[in-house]
Coordinates of C-alpha atoms in Angstrom, one line a residue:
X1 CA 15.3 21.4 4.0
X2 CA 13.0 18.3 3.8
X3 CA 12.7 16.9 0.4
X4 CA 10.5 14.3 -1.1
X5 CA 10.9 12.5 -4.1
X6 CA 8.0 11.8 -6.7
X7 CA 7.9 9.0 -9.6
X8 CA 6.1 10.0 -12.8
X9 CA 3.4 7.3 -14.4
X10 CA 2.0 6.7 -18.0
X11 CA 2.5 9.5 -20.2
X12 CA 5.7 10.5 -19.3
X13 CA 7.7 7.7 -22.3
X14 CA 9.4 8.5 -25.0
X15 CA 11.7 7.3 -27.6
X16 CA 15.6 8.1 -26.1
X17 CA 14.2 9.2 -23.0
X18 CA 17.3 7.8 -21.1
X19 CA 19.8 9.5 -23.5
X20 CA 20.2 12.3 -21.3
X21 CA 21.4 10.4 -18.6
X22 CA 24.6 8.9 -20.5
X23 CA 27.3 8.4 -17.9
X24 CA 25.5 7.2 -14.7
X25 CA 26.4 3.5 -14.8
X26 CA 23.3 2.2 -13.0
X27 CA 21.7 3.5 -15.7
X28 CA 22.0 0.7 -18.1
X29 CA 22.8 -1.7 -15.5
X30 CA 19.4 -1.4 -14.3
X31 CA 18.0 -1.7 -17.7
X32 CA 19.7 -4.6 -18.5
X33 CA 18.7 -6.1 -14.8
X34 CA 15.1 -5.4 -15.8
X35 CA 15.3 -7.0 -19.1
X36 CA 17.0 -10.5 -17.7
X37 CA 14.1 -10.3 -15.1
X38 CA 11.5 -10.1 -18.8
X39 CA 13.3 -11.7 -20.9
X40 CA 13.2 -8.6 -23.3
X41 CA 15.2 -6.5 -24.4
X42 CA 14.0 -3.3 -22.9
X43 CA 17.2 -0.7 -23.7
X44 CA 16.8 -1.2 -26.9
X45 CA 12.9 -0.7 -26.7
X46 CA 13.3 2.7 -25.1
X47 CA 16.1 3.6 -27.4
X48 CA 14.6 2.7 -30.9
X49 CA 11.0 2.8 -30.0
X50 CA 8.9 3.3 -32.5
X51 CA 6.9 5.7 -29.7
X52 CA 4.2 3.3 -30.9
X53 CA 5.5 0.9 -29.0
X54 CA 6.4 2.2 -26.2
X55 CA 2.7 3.5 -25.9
X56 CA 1.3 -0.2 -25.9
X57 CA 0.5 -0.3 -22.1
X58 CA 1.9 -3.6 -21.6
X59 CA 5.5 -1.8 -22.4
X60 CA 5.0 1.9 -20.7
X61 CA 4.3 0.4 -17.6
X62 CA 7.6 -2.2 -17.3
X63 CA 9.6 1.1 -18.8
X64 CA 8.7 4.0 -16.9
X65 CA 9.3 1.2 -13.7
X66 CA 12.2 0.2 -14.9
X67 CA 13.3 4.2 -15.3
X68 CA 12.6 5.4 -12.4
X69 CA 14.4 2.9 -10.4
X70 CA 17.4 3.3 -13.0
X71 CA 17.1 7.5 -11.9
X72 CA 16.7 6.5 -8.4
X73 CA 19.8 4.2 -8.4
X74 CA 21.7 7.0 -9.6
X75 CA 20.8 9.3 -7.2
X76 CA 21.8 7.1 -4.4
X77 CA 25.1 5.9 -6.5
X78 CA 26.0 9.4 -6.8
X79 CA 25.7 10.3 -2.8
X80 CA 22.0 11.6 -3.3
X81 CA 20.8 11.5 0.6
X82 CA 17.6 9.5 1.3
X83 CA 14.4 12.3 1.1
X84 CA 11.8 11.9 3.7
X85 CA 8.7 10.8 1.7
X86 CA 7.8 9.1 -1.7
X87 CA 4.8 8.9 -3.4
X88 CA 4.3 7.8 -7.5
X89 CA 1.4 8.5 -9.7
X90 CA -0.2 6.1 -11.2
X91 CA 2.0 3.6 -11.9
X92 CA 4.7 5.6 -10.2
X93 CA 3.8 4.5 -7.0
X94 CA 5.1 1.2 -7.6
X95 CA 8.4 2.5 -8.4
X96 CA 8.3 5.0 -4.8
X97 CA 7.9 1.0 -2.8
X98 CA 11.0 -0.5 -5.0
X99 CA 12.9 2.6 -3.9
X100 CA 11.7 2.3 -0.3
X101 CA 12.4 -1.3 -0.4
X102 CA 8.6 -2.9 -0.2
X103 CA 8.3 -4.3 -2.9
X104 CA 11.7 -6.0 -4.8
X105 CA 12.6 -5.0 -8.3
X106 CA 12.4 -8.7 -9.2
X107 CA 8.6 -8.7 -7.9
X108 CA 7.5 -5.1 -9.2
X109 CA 7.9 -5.7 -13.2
X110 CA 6.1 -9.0 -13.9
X111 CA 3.6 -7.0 -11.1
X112 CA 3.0 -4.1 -13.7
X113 CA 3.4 -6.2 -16.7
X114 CA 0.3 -8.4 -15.4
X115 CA -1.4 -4.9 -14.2
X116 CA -1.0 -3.6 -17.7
X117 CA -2.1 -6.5 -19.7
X118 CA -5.0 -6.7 -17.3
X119 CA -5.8 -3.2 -17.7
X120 CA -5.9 -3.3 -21.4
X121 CA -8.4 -7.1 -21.5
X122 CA -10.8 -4.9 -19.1
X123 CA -12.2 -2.9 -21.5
X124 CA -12.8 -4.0 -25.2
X125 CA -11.0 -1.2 -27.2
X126 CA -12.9 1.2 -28.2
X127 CA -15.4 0.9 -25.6
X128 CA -13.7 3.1 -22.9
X129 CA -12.2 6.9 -23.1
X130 CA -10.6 9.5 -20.4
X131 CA -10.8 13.4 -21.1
X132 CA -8.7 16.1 -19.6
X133 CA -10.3 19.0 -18.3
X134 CA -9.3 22.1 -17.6
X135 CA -10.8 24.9 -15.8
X136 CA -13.3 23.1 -13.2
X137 CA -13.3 22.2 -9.4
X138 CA -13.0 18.5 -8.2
X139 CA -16.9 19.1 -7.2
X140 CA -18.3 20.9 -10.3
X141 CA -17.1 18.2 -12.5
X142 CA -18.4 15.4 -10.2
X143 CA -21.3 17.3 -10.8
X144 CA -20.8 16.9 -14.4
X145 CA -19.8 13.7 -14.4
X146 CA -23.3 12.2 -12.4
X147 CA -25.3 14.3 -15.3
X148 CA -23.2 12.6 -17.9
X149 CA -23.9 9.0 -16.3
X150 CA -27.4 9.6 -15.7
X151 CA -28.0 10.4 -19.5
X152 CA -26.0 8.0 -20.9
X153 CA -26.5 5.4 -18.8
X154 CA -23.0 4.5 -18.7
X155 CA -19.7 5.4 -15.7
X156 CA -17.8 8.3 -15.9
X157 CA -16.0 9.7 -12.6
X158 CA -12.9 12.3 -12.1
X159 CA -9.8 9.6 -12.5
X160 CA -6.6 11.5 -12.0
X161 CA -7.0 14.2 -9.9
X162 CA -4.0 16.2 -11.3
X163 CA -3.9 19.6 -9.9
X164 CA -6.6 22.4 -9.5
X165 CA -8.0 23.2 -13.2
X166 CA -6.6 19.8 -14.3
X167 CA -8.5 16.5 -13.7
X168 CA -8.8 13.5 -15.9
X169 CA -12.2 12.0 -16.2
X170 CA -12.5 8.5 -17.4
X171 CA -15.4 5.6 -18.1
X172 CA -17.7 4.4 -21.2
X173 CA -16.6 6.3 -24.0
X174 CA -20.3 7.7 -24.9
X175 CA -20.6 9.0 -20.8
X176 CA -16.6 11.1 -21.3
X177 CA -18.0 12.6 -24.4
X178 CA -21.4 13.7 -23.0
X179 CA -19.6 14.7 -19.1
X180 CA -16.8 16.5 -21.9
X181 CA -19.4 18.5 -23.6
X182 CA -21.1 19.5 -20.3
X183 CA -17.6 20.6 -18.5
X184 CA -17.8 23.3 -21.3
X185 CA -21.3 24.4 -20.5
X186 CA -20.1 24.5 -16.9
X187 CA -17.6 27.0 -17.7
X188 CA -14.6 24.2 -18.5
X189 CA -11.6 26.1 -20.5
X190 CA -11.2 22.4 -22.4
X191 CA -12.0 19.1 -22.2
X192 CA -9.3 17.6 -24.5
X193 CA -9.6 13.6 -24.8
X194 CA -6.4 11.7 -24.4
X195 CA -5.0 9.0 -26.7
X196 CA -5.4 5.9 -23.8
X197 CA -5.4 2.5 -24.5
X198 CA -8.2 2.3 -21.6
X199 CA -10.3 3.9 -19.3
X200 CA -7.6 4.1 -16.2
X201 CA -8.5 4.7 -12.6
X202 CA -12.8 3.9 -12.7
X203 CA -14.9 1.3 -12.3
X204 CA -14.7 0.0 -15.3
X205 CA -11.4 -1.6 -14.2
X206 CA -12.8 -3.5 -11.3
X207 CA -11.7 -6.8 -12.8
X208 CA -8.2 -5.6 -13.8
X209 CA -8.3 -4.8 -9.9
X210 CA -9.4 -8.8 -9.1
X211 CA -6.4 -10.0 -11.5
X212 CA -4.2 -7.9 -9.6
X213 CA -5.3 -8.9 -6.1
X214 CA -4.8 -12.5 -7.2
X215 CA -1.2 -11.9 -8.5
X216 CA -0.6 -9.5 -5.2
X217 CA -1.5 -12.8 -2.7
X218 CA 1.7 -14.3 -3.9
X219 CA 3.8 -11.0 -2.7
X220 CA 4.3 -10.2 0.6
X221 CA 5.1 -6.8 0.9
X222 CA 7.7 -5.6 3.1
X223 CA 7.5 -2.3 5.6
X224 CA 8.8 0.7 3.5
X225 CA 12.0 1.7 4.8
X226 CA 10.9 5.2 3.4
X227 CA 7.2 6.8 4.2
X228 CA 5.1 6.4 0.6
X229 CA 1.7 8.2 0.2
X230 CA -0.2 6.3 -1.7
X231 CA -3.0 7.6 -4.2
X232 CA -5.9 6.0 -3.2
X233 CA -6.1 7.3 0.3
X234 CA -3.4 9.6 0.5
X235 CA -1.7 7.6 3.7
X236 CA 1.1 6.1 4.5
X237 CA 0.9 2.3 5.1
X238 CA 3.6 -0.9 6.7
X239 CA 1.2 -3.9 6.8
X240 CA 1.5 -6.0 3.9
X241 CA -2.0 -6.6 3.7
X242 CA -2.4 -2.9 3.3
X243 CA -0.2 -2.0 1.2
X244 CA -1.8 -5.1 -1.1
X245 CA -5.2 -3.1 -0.8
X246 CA -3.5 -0.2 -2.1
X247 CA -2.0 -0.9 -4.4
X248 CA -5.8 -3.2 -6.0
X249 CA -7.8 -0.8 -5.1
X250 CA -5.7 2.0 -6.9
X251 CA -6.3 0.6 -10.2
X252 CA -10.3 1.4 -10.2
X253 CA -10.2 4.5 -7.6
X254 CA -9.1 8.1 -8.5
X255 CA -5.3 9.1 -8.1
X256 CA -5.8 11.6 -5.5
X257 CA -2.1 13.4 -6.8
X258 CA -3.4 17.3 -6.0
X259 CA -4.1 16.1 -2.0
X260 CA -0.8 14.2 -2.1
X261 CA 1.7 17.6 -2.8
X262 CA -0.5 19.0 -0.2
X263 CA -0.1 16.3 2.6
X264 CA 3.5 17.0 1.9
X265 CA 3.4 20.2 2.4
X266 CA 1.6 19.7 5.7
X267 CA 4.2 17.1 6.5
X268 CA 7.3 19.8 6.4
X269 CA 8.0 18.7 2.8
X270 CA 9.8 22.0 1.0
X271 CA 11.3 20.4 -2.2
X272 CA 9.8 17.8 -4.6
X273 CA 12.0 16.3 -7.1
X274 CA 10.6 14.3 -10.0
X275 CA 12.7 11.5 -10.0
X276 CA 12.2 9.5 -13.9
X277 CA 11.9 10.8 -17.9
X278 CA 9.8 13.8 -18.4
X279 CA 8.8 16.6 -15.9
X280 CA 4.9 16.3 -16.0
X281 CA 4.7 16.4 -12.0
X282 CA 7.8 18.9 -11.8
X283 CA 4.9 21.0 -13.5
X284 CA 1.5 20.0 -11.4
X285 CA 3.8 20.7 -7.8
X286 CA 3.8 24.6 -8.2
X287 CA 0.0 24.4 -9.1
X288 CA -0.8 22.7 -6.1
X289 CA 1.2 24.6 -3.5
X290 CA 2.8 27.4 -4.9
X291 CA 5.2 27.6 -1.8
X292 CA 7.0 24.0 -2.9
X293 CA 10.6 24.2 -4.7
X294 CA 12.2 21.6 -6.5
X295 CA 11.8 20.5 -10.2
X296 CA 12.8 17.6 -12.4
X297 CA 15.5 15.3 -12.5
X298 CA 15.2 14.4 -16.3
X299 CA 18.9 14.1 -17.5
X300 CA 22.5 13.7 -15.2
X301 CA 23.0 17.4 -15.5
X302 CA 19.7 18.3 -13.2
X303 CA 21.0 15.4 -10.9
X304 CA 24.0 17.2 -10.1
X305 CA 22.8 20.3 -9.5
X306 CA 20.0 19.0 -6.8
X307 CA 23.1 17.3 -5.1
X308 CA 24.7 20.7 -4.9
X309 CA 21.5 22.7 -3.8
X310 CA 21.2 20.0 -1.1
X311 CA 24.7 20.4 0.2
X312 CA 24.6 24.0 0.0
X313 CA 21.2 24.6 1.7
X314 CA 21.6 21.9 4.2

């Protein structure tokens, strides 16, 4: 068996989402770690929300780091072995280089704190917008979105590149609405627009991107002691310099997540494990190679049992 873990992003938070993980140690002690590094208190944050809160950017992002790494540190507290790749959407793919040892947990959160806050100031509110749709090709809706942008005048791409049938498109609000409205004339199922903050993974966060590069020079990335794919180009990277492009040019590019599970697969990979809150990639896996087991390891109960399926199958 050759497993790979995967760290979930934005969208995965919720109010008590650690609760089911009551009894691994590292648990809190990686919370309370994270919130010294702050100066918050994030435990109590993620335990007695409201979820309004936790849906301010500048808070998911710090969170769902600061979770996955808590998950992860179980894992390996518990005897979990090392899997043979990594990879994080979004915002997950910091977490996969803290768990491979690239980047330091000390260095990641004030990283995604700054990439949040820089994410939000891009955009004035209200001036961006992403859209899920359903039901469409990566090149019919790229299709779409040039029409959209052409009519409006305005930037809408694909952004998240999910799994077949399942693509977020993001950009000026007035250009996701218009490329929306043509998905269904295309023959989309839906086009359903997501409550964002901002207009993730397009142009229009080009100087989010420039903040982040800035912050970035004063990191030196280490080699990963475990192979992460990263979104932008789907590769595998040890130079610091980059790894630094990566990561900047991942917050204006498309997460390319459904060619990710399937350089996995070509890789060898049979099991993806979900390794955070939530089981929102546990989901997209099976969509994108129907052949890949695994699942999520959302509370201490799934943790066990994926230590036991690994011992028993080898």
């Amino acid at each position: 068996m050759r497993f790979m873990f995967v760290f979930p992003g934005q969208g995965s938070q919720s109010v008590g989402m650690m609760a089911p993980y009551e009894g691994l140690p590292t648990i809190r002690e990686t919370f309370a770690e994270a919130s010294d590094i702050l100066g918050e208190d994030l435990w109590e944050m993620v335990q007695s929300g409201p979820a309004e809160r936790l849906a301010l950017t500048v808070n998911t992002q710090p969170l769902m780091l600061t979770a996955g790494v808590a998950v992860w540190r179980a894992w390996r507290a518990l005897g979990g072995p090392e899997p043979a790749l990594l990879a994080g959407h979004s915002l997950g793919e910091y977490t996969a280089l803290v768990a491979a040892e690239s980047l330091s947990f000390a260095d990641a959160l004030p990283l995604v704190r700054l990439r949040a806050q820089a994410m939000q100031e891009a955009v004035p509110a209200g001036v961006g917008a992403m859209a899920a749709v359903m039901g469409l090709d990566v090149a019919a809706l790229e299709s779409v979105c040039r029409q959209a942008a052409a009519e409006t005048g305005g930037i809408v791409a694909p952004a998240n590149l999910n799994a077949p049938g399942q693509i977020v498109i993001a950009g000026h609000k007035e250009a996701v609405e218009r490329a929306a409205a043509l998905a269904k004339e295309a023959g989309a199922k839906r086009a359903v627009p997501l409550p964002v903050s901002a207009p993730f993974h397009c142009e229009l966060m080009k100087p989010a991107a420039e903040r982040l590069a800035e912050r970035l020079a004063a990191i030196v990335p280490r080699p990963p002691r475990i192979p992460v794919l990263h979104n932008v180009d789907v590769a595998e990277h040890r130079d610091p310099e980059e790894i630094r492009r990566a990561l900047v040019e991942q917050a204006w590019r498309p997460v390319r997540w459904i060619e990710t599970i399937e350089e996995a697969a070509h890789r060898g990979i049979t099991h993806v494990h979900e390794c955070g809150p939530g089981k929102v990639l546990a989901a997209l896996t099976k969509r994108i190679v129907k052949d890949l087991e695994g699942g999520a390891l959302a509370d201490a109960a799934s943790l066990h049992a994926a230590l036991e399926a690994l011992d028993i199958k080898g």
